[in-house]
Amino acid sequence: MTSPFEPEMPPPPFVPPFDPPGSEPPYIPEGSSTDDDGSSDDLGSRPDWWPDDWPWPPEPDEPVEILAPPPIHVWPRLPPDHPYHVPPGHSAPDNLPPGHPGEYYPGMPPDPVI
């Protein structure tokens, strides 16, 4: 079905998703690598700029293993004489004691819920 918004185009050429069974594999020259990442174990000879007293090729670094996540940071409780101290049994910002400097004032809008 044709559309007035899309011009008529010839169909794309058929490209099979795989080599047909019984076909020969593609030619790969001898000595070529099929690695896509470009890594190779042979680093060649020592470059001119490499220090003479350092070994070549350099030894790989030991892998780093993270055994446990770092601890969660907990802020210390303020001393009782501090104006923003939250006494035990209360929590900031939702359950502050009456008269606490951090509680809502009459014209203050509540925090948005995300």
PDB file of C-alpha atoms in Angstrom:
ATOM      1  CA  MET A   1       0.000   0.000   0.000  1.00  0.00           C
ATOM      2  CA  THR A   2       1.349   3.410  -0.877  1.00  0.00           C
ATOM      3  CA  SER A   3       1.229   6.429   1.330  1.00  0.00           C
ATOM      4  CA  PRO A   4       0.893  10.042   0.192  1.00  0.00           C
ATOM      5  CA  PHE A   5       3.524  10.990   2.780  1.00  0.00           C
ATOM      6  CA  GLU A   6       6.209   8.464   1.776  1.00  0.00           C
ATOM      7  CA  PRO A   7       7.566   8.154  -1.759  1.00  0.00           C
ATOM      8  CA  GLU A   8       7.667   4.781  -3.460  1.00  0.00           C
ATOM      9  CA  MET A   9      11.076   3.240  -2.979  1.00  0.00           C
ATOM     10  CA  PRO A  10      12.495   0.005  -4.324  1.00  0.00           C
ATOM     11  CA  PRO A  11      12.900  -2.764  -1.753  1.00  0.00           C
ATOM     12  CA  PRO A  12      16.300  -2.931  -0.049  1.00  0.00           C
ATOM     13  CA  PRO A  13      18.674  -5.620  -1.292  1.00  0.00           C
ATOM     14  CA  PHE A  14      18.517  -8.908   0.575  1.00  0.00           C
ATOM     15  CA  VAL A  15      21.462  -9.436   2.905  1.00  0.00           C
ATOM     16  CA  PRO A  16      21.443 -12.856   4.581  1.00  0.00           C
ATOM     17  CA  PRO A  17      22.053 -12.724   8.334  1.00  0.00           C
ATOM     18  CA  PHE A  18      24.551 -15.611   8.144  1.00  0.00           C
ATOM     19  CA  ASP A  19      26.703 -17.508   5.706  1.00  0.00           C
ATOM     20  CA  PRO A  20      24.671 -20.216   3.999  1.00  0.00           C
ATOM     21  CA  PRO A  21      25.440 -23.777   5.120  1.00  0.00           C
ATOM     22  CA  GLY A  22      28.178 -25.417   3.054  1.00  0.00           C
ATOM     23  CA  SER A  23      29.788 -22.129   2.037  1.00  0.00           C
ATOM     24  CA  GLU A  24      33.480 -21.517   2.623  1.00  0.00           C
ATOM     25  CA  PRO A  25      34.479 -19.233   5.511  1.00  0.00           C
ATOM     26  CA  PRO A  26      35.758 -15.772   4.575  1.00  0.00           C
ATOM     27  CA  TYR A  27      39.464 -15.470   3.806  1.00  0.00           C
ATOM     28  CA  ILE A  28      41.589 -14.464   6.802  1.00  0.00           C
ATOM     29  CA  PRO A  29      45.261 -13.753   6.031  1.00  0.00           C
ATOM     30  CA  GLU A  30      47.852 -15.632   8.093  1.00  0.00           C
ATOM     31  CA  GLY A  31      49.164 -13.741  11.093  1.00  0.00           C
ATOM     32  CA  SER A  32      46.132 -11.478  11.330  1.00  0.00           C
ATOM     33  CA  SER A  33      44.247 -11.203  14.562  1.00  0.00           C
ATOM     34  CA  THR A  34      40.498 -11.447  14.951  1.00  0.00           C
ATOM     35  CA  ASP A  35      40.532  -9.528  18.245  1.00  0.00           C
ATOM     36  CA  ASP A  36      38.237  -6.506  18.081  1.00  0.00           C
ATOM     37  CA  ASP A  37      39.700  -4.763  21.108  1.00  0.00           C
ATOM     38  CA  GLY A  38      43.164  -4.433  19.577  1.00  0.00           C
ATOM     39  CA  SER A  39      44.862  -5.965  22.604  1.00  0.00           C
ATOM     40  CA  SER A  40      47.885  -8.129  22.074  1.00  0.00           C
ATOM     41  CA  ASP A  41      50.259  -9.945  24.394  1.00  0.00           C
ATOM     42  CA  ASP A  42      53.262  -8.980  22.257  1.00  0.00           C
ATOM     43  CA  LEU A  43      54.217  -5.425  23.212  1.00  0.00           C
ATOM     44  CA  GLY A  44      57.216  -5.383  20.870  1.00  0.00           C
ATOM     45  CA  SER A  45      60.667  -4.131  21.718  1.00  0.00           C
ATOM     46  CA  ARG A  46      61.419  -1.528  24.369  1.00  0.00           C
ATOM     47  CA  PRO A  47      60.576   2.011  23.142  1.00  0.00           C
ATOM     48  CA  ASP A  48      63.414   4.545  23.068  1.00  0.00           C
ATOM     49  CA  TRP A  49      61.743   6.699  25.706  1.00  0.00           C
ATOM     50  CA  TRP A  50      61.316   3.787  28.191  1.00  0.00           C
ATOM     51  CA  PRO A  51      63.834   4.060  31.116  1.00  0.00           C
ATOM     52  CA  ASP A  52      66.645   1.514  30.936  1.00  0.00           C
ATOM     53  CA  ASP A  53      66.381   0.558  34.606  1.00  0.00           C
ATOM     54  CA  TRP A  54      62.669  -0.366  34.348  1.00  0.00           C
ATOM     55  CA  PRO A  55      61.693  -3.874  33.220  1.00  0.00           C
ATOM     56  CA  TRP A  56      60.147  -4.345  29.777  1.00  0.00           C
ATOM     57  CA  PRO A  57      57.402  -5.256  29.263  1.00  0.00           C
ATOM     58  CA  PRO A  58      55.953  -3.733  32.439  1.00  0.00           C
ATOM     59  CA  GLU A  59      54.269  -6.049  34.913  1.00  0.00           C
ATOM     60  CA  PRO A  60      50.462  -5.707  34.960  1.00  0.00           C
ATOM     61  CA  ASP A  61      48.902  -4.191  38.066  1.00  0.00           C
ATOM     62  CA  GLU A  62      47.152  -6.466  40.514  1.00  0.00           C
ATOM     63  CA  PRO A  63      43.352  -6.351  40.143  1.00  0.00           C
ATOM     64  CA  VAL A  64      41.490  -4.398  42.807  1.00  0.00           C
ATOM     65  CA  GLU A  65      38.831  -6.334  44.683  1.00  0.00           C
ATOM     66  CA  ILE A  66      36.210  -4.381  46.604  1.00  0.00           C
ATOM     67  CA  LEU A  67      35.152  -6.597  49.482  1.00  0.00           C
ATOM     68  CA  ALA A  68      32.534  -4.376  51.125  1.00  0.00           C
ATOM     69  CA  PRO A  69      30.838  -1.096  50.319  1.00  0.00           C
ATOM     70  CA  PRO A  70      32.025   1.896  52.314  1.00  0.00           C
ATOM     71  CA  PRO A  71      30.045   2.589  55.490  1.00  0.00           C
ATOM     72  CA  ILE A  72      27.127   4.995  55.354  1.00  0.00           C
ATOM     73  CA  HIS A  73      28.046   8.367  56.823  1.00  0.00           C
ATOM     74  CA  VAL A  74      26.069   9.199  59.944  1.00  0.00           C
ATOM     75  CA  TRP A  75      26.134  12.784  61.143  1.00  0.00           C
ATOM     76  CA  PRO A  76      26.916  13.134  64.849  1.00  0.00           C
ATOM     77  CA  ARG A  77      24.132  14.294  67.155  1.00  0.00           C
ATOM     78  CA  LEU A  78      24.354  17.968  68.099  1.00  0.00           C
ATOM     79  CA  PRO A  79      24.932  18.750  71.772  1.00  0.00           C
ATOM     80  CA  PRO A  80      21.764  19.457  73.802  1.00  0.00           C
ATOM     81  CA  ASP A  81      22.596  23.168  74.189  1.00  0.00           C
ATOM     82  CA  HIS A  82      22.783  23.663  70.398  1.00  0.00           C
ATOM     83  CA  PRO A  83      19.739  25.514  68.986  1.00  0.00           C
ATOM     84  CA  TYR A  84      19.204  22.884  66.256  1.00  0.00           C
ATOM     85  CA  HIS A  85      19.561  19.879  68.582  1.00  0.00           C
ATOM     86  CA  VAL A  86      16.837  17.279  67.973  1.00  0.00           C
ATOM     87  CA  PRO A  87      16.049  15.426  71.202  1.00  0.00           C
ATOM     88  CA  PRO A  88      15.663  11.639  71.230  1.00  0.00           C
ATOM     89  CA  GLY A  89      12.220  10.528  70.073  1.00  0.00           C
ATOM     90  CA  HIS A  90      12.022  13.305  67.469  1.00  0.00           C
ATOM     91  CA  SER A  91      13.349  13.396  63.921  1.00  0.00           C
ATOM     92  CA  ALA A  92      14.157  16.178  61.496  1.00  0.00           C
ATOM     93  CA  PRO A  93      12.420  17.531  59.459  1.00  0.00           C
ATOM     94  CA  ASP A  94       9.086  15.772  60.058  1.00  0.00           C
ATOM     95  CA  ASN A  95       8.855  15.415  63.837  1.00  0.00           C
ATOM     96  CA  LEU A  96      10.532  18.402  65.468  1.00  0.00           C
ATOM     97  CA  PRO A  97       9.596  19.458  69.010  1.00  0.00           C
ATOM     98  CA  PRO A  98       7.419  22.588  69.373  1.00  0.00           C
ATOM     99  CA  GLY A  99       9.404  25.799  69.134  1.00  0.00           C
ATOM    100  CA  HIS A 100      12.356  24.171  67.343  1.00  0.00           C
ATOM    101  CA  PRO A 101      14.074  26.659  64.956  1.00  0.00           C
ATOM    102  CA  GLY A 102      13.794  24.170  62.087  1.00  0.00           C
ATOM    103  CA  GLU A 103      10.026  23.650  62.244  1.00  0.00           C
ATOM    104  CA  TYR A 104       7.590  25.187  59.779  1.00  0.00           C
ATOM    105  CA  TYR A 105       6.765  28.817  60.213  1.00  0.00           C
ATOM    106  CA  PRO A 106       3.217  29.904  59.306  1.00  0.00           C
ATOM    107  CA  GLY A 107       3.952  31.166  55.757  1.00  0.00           C
ATOM    108  CA  MET A 108       6.432  28.443  54.855  1.00  0.00           C
ATOM    109  CA  PRO A 109       5.248  25.988  52.199  1.00  0.00           C
ATOM    110  CA  PRO A 110       5.805  22.299  52.944  1.00  0.00           C
ATOM    111  CA  ASP A 111       8.665  20.464  51.252  1.00  0.00           C
ATOM    112  CA  PRO A 112       7.670  19.019  47.873  1.00  0.00           C
ATOM    113  CA  VAL A 113       7.233  15.275  47.731  1.00  0.00           C
ATOM    114  CA  ILE A 114       9.408  13.808  44.990  1.00  0.00           C
TER     115      ILE A 114
END
